[in-house]
Amino acid sequence: DAGVIQSPRHEVTEMGQEVTLRCKPISGHDYLFWYRQTMMRGLELLIYFNNNVPIDDSGMPEDRFSAKMPNASFSTLKIQPSEPRDSAVYFCASTSSFAEAFFGQGTRLTVV
Amino acid sequence: AQSVAQPEDQVNVAEGNPLTVKCTYSVSGNPYLFWYVQYPNRGLQFLLKYITGDNLVKGSYGFEAEFNKSQTSFHLKKPSALVSDSALYFCAVRDTGSGAGSYQLTFGKGTKLSVIP
C-alpha cells in the first residue's frame, strides 16, 4: 500500500478563495482524521470519521471549514472563504480500530 | 477529557549519550499510548505503541518506551543517541474508555530533540 496520500502537497491561495484538500486513506482502514499543525497551537484534531460517518467535528474552527467522506477511499477538507490565519500544514491520517494512525505527508497551505 | 503533556519543548543530548523524552497523560479509562517522530517537511511517522502487556515496549530505530501506570507516564528512551535522531517527537494517547466507535487520539505539543555531534 502506498500509505495515506494527500494532495496537493503545497497550496498558495488568495484570501477569500475556496480551498479543497484531498486525502486517500489506506485501504481497509475505517477511521480517517484531519489534523492541522501550526507553530502556535501544535497538532490539532479538526474532525474524524468512522466508516465514512463524521464522529467528532468539535475541532473544526469555524463554519468556513467543512469535511466530507463520500466513500471509504476519499475525503476532502474544504475552507471557504479562506483567510490568512488558516495558513498551516494540514494532515490526514487513517487507522483501524486497534492500530496506530498512519499519516500522510501533509498539505502546506498558505493564504495570502 | 484526555490530555497529553510533554514538559520539555527541547531536549539536547550529545551523540552517543542516552536520551529521554518525557510524556505524561491523563485519561478516564485505559490508555493506548503512542510515540511519533516528525522530520522537517514530513508527516508523522509511527515509532512505537503500548496497548497492553509488557510495560517496556520496543520500537523502530532502537527506541523504547516504558509505560508507568502509577505515574501516568510513557517516556521515550534510547540508549545511544545519533545525530540522525534529531527531530520533533510527539506523544499521543487514545482513551479506550471513550466509547464504542470512538477514537479520540490526542497529541502532546511535541519535543524537539537535538543530538549534538
Short mmCIF file of C-alpha atoms in Angstrom, two decimals:
data_model
loop_
_atom_site.label_atom_id
_atom_site.label_comp_id
_atom_site.label_asym_id
_atom_site.label_seq_id
_atom_site.Cartn_x
_atom_site.Cartn_y
_atom_site.Cartn_z
CA ASP A 1 0.00 0.00 0.00
CA ALA A 2 1.27 3.47 -0.84
CA GLY A 3 0.20 4.85 2.50
CA VAL A 4 -2.06 7.83 3.11
CA ILE A 5 -1.98 10.08 0.07
CA GLN A 6 -2.71 13.78 0.30
CA SER A 7 -2.99 16.33 -2.45
CA PRO A 8 -1.86 18.90 -3.18
CA ARG A 9 1.42 18.97 -1.23
CA HIS A 10 1.50 22.76 -1.38
CA GLU A 11 -1.26 25.27 -1.95
CA VAL A 12 -0.96 29.03 -2.18
CA THR A 13 -4.18 30.93 -2.49
CA GLU A 14 -5.56 34.40 -2.04
CA MET A 15 -7.72 35.38 0.87
CA GLY A 16 -11.37 34.75 0.13
CA GLN A 17 -10.78 31.88 -2.25
CA GLU A 18 -12.08 28.36 -1.74
CA VAL A 19 -9.50 25.71 -0.93
CA THR A 20 -10.05 21.96 -1.14
CA LEU A 21 -7.62 19.48 0.36
CA ARG A 22 -7.83 15.82 -0.57
CA CYS A 23 -6.99 12.58 1.14
CA LYS A 24 -6.92 8.92 0.18
CA PRO A 25 -6.65 6.70 3.27
CA ILE A 26 -5.01 3.32 3.48
CA SER A 27 -7.28 0.62 2.11
CA GLY A 28 -9.15 -1.23 4.84
CA HIS A 29 -8.82 1.49 7.44
CA ASP A 30 -12.14 2.54 8.92
CA TYR A 31 -11.04 5.72 10.70
CA LEU A 32 -9.92 8.89 8.98
CA PHE A 33 -8.63 12.02 10.73
CA TRP A 34 -7.91 15.57 9.67
CA TYR A 35 -5.31 17.46 11.73
CA ARG A 36 -3.90 20.96 11.47
CA GLN A 37 -0.36 21.81 12.58
CA THR A 38 0.87 25.29 13.40
CA MET A 39 3.79 26.58 15.42
CA MET A 40 1.47 28.30 17.86
CA ARG A 41 -1.04 25.53 18.55
CA GLY A 42 0.81 22.39 17.59
CA LEU A 43 -1.20 19.47 16.22
CA GLU A 44 -4.96 19.97 16.44
CA LEU A 45 -7.61 17.40 15.58
CA LEU A 46 -10.19 19.02 13.33
CA ILE A 47 -12.55 16.13 12.59
CA TYR A 48 -12.58 12.37 12.33
CA PHE A 49 -14.72 9.82 10.55
CA ASN A 50 -15.58 6.20 11.30
CA ASN A 51 -16.87 4.15 8.39
CA ASN A 52 -17.33 7.38 6.40
CA VAL A 53 -19.50 8.96 9.11
CA PRO A 54 -18.27 12.08 10.93
CA ILE A 55 -17.93 11.21 14.62
CA ASP A 56 -16.46 14.35 16.14
CA ASP A 57 -16.14 17.69 14.40
CA SER A 58 -15.72 19.75 17.54
CA GLY A 59 -12.24 20.76 16.43
CA MET A 60 -13.41 22.42 13.23
CA PRO A 61 -12.60 26.06 13.91
CA GLU A 62 -15.44 27.77 12.09
CA ASP A 63 -18.28 27.26 9.67
CA ARG A 64 -15.84 28.14 6.91
CA PHE A 65 -14.40 24.67 7.36
CA SER A 66 -16.20 21.57 6.14
CA ALA A 67 -15.17 17.96 5.59
CA LYS A 68 -16.72 15.10 3.70
CA MET A 69 -16.05 11.44 3.20
CA PRO A 70 -18.23 10.25 0.33
CA ASN A 71 -16.69 6.78 0.31
CA ALA A 72 -14.08 4.69 2.10
CA SER A 73 -11.26 5.76 -0.17
CA PHE A 74 -11.64 9.52 -0.33
CA SER A 75 -12.09 12.54 1.90
CA THR A 76 -11.96 16.29 1.42
CA LEU A 77 -11.43 19.24 3.71
CA LYS A 78 -12.77 22.48 2.33
CA ILE A 79 -12.18 26.04 3.50
CA GLN A 80 -14.49 28.67 2.09
CA PRO A 81 -13.64 31.52 2.22
CA SER A 82 -10.00 31.12 3.19
CA GLU A 83 -8.22 33.59 5.49
CA PRO A 84 -4.52 34.19 6.19
CA ARG A 85 -4.89 32.66 9.68
CA ASP A 86 -5.80 29.36 8.02
CA SER A 87 -2.21 29.05 6.84
CA ALA A 88 -0.88 25.81 8.29
CA VAL A 89 0.07 22.25 7.43
CA TYR A 90 -2.97 20.01 7.18
CA PHE A 91 -2.53 16.31 7.77
CA CYS A 92 -4.79 13.41 7.00
CA ALA A 93 -4.36 10.13 8.88
CA SER A 94 -6.08 6.77 8.86
CA THR A 95 -6.21 3.70 11.05
CA SER A 96 -8.23 0.67 12.02
CA SER A 97 -9.71 0.09 15.44
CA PHE A 98 -6.78 -1.28 17.40
CA ALA A 99 -3.84 0.03 15.45
CA GLU A 100 -1.77 3.15 15.26
CA ALA A 101 -2.65 6.00 12.94
CA PHE A 102 -0.71 6.47 9.72
CA PHE A 103 -0.18 9.99 8.48
CA GLY A 104 0.05 11.46 5.03
CA GLN A 105 2.81 13.86 4.02
CA GLY A 106 0.57 16.85 4.63
CA THR A 107 -0.61 19.83 2.62
CA ARG A 108 1.14 23.12 3.33
CA LEU A 109 -1.48 25.83 2.87
CA THR A 110 -0.52 29.46 2.53
CA VAL A 111 -3.26 32.06 2.31
CA VAL A 112 -2.04 35.49 1.20
CA ALA B 1 -11.19 14.86 28.80
CA GLN B 2 -7.96 13.18 27.84
CA SER B 3 -4.71 15.07 27.61
CA VAL B 4 -1.01 14.62 27.00
CA ALA B 5 1.82 16.69 28.42
CA GLN B 6 5.34 16.87 27.08
CA PRO B 7 7.02 19.09 29.65
CA GLU B 8 10.12 19.87 27.60
CA ASP B 9 9.94 21.93 24.44
CA GLN B 10 13.51 20.98 23.60
CA VAL B 11 15.97 18.30 24.65
CA ASN B 12 19.65 18.50 23.80
CA VAL B 13 21.88 15.46 24.09
CA ALA B 14 25.38 14.60 22.95
CA GLU B 15 25.80 11.90 20.33
CA GLY B 16 26.35 8.53 21.95
CA ASN B 17 24.66 9.51 25.20
CA PRO B 18 21.33 8.09 26.32
CA LEU B 19 18.27 10.19 25.63
CA THR B 20 14.90 10.53 27.30
CA VAL B 21 11.88 12.43 26.05
CA LYS B 22 9.19 12.76 28.68
CA CYS B 23 5.45 12.25 28.35
CA THR B 24 2.62 12.13 30.86
CA TYR B 25 -1.04 11.54 30.10
CA SER B 26 -4.50 11.77 31.57
CA VAL B 27 -7.41 9.54 30.53
CA SER B 28 -10.59 8.25 32.12
CA GLY B 29 -10.17 4.65 31.01
CA ASN B 30 -7.22 2.57 29.96
CA PRO B 31 -4.80 4.25 27.61
CA TYR B 32 -3.34 3.30 24.30
CA LEU B 33 -0.09 5.25 24.05
CA PHE B 34 1.97 6.13 21.00
CA TRP B 35 5.18 7.88 20.02
CA TYR B 36 5.64 9.52 16.66
CA VAL B 37 8.59 11.30 15.07
CA GLN B 38 8.43 14.15 12.57
CA TYR B 39 11.33 15.18 10.36
CA PRO B 40 11.29 18.61 8.69
CA ASN B 41 8.64 18.97 6.00
CA ARG B 42 7.41 15.43 6.55
CA GLY B 43 4.40 13.75 8.08
CA LEU B 44 4.41 11.99 11.41
CA GLN B 45 5.99 8.56 11.46
CA PHE B 46 4.96 5.93 13.96
CA LEU B 47 7.72 4.77 16.35
CA LEU B 48 6.08 2.53 18.92
CA LYS B 49 2.94 1.89 20.92
CA TYR B 50 1.69 0.50 24.19
CA ILE B 51 -1.64 -1.31 24.10
CA THR B 52 -1.37 -3.92 26.80
CA GLY B 53 1.13 -6.39 28.23
CA ASP B 54 4.78 -5.72 28.93
CA ASN B 55 5.36 -2.22 30.22
CA LEU B 56 8.55 -1.86 28.22
CA VAL B 57 7.89 -1.59 24.52
CA LYS B 58 10.48 -1.53 21.79
CA GLY B 59 10.05 0.27 18.52
CA SER B 60 11.76 1.47 15.41
CA TYR B 61 15.33 2.79 15.18
CA GLY B 62 16.33 1.47 18.61
CA PHE B 63 13.78 3.50 20.54
CA GLU B 64 11.88 2.12 23.50
CA ALA B 65 9.34 3.45 25.97
CA GLU B 66 8.19 2.44 29.41
CA PHE B 67 4.58 2.57 30.47
CA ASN B 68 4.20 3.53 34.12
CA LYS B 69 0.58 3.42 35.20
CA SER B 70 1.11 4.82 38.69
CA GLN B 71 2.96 7.84 37.35
CA THR B 72 0.78 8.04 34.19
CA SER B 73 3.94 8.35 32.16
CA PHE B 74 5.24 6.94 28.89
CA HIS B 75 8.78 8.27 28.45
CA LEU B 76 10.66 7.63 25.23
CA LYS B 77 14.24 6.40 25.55
CA LYS B 78 17.21 5.38 23.51
CA PRO B 79 20.50 4.04 24.95
CA SER B 80 22.77 5.84 22.48
CA ALA B 81 21.65 8.90 20.52
CA LEU B 82 22.51 9.51 16.89
CA VAL B 83 22.70 12.84 15.10
CA SER B 84 20.06 11.47 12.73
CA ASP B 85 17.65 11.16 15.67
CA SER B 86 17.33 14.95 15.70
CA ALA B 87 13.65 15.63 15.00
CA LEU B 88 10.34 16.56 16.59
CA TYR B 89 8.82 13.86 18.79
CA PHE B 90 5.15 13.57 19.66
CA CYS B 91 3.48 11.52 22.34
CA ALA B 92 -0.18 10.61 21.81
CA VAL B 93 -2.90 8.90 23.82
CA ARG B 94 -6.14 7.20 22.95
CA ASP B 95 -8.66 6.73 25.72
CA THR B 96 -10.18 3.26 25.39
CA GLY B 97 -12.92 4.31 27.80
CA SER B 98 -14.31 6.92 25.45
CA GLY B 99 -17.00 4.71 23.98
CA ALA B 100 -17.58 2.30 21.13
CA GLY B 101 -16.60 3.73 17.78
CA SER B 102 -14.62 6.49 19.42
CA TYR B 103 -11.02 7.04 18.52
CA GLN B 104 -10.02 10.23 20.27
CA LEU B 105 -6.30 10.47 19.57
CA THR B 106 -4.76 13.38 21.41
CA PHE B 107 -1.21 14.59 20.81
CA GLY B 108 1.21 16.43 23.02
CA LYS B 109 2.78 19.67 21.79
CA GLY B 110 5.94 17.93 20.74
CA THR B 111 9.54 17.92 21.93
CA LYS B 112 12.36 18.99 19.69
CA LEU B 113 15.30 16.65 20.09
CA SER B 114 18.71 17.91 19.07
CA VAL B 115 21.60 15.46 19.10
CA ILE B 116 24.91 17.27 19.13
CA PRO B 117 27.88 15.68 17.34
#
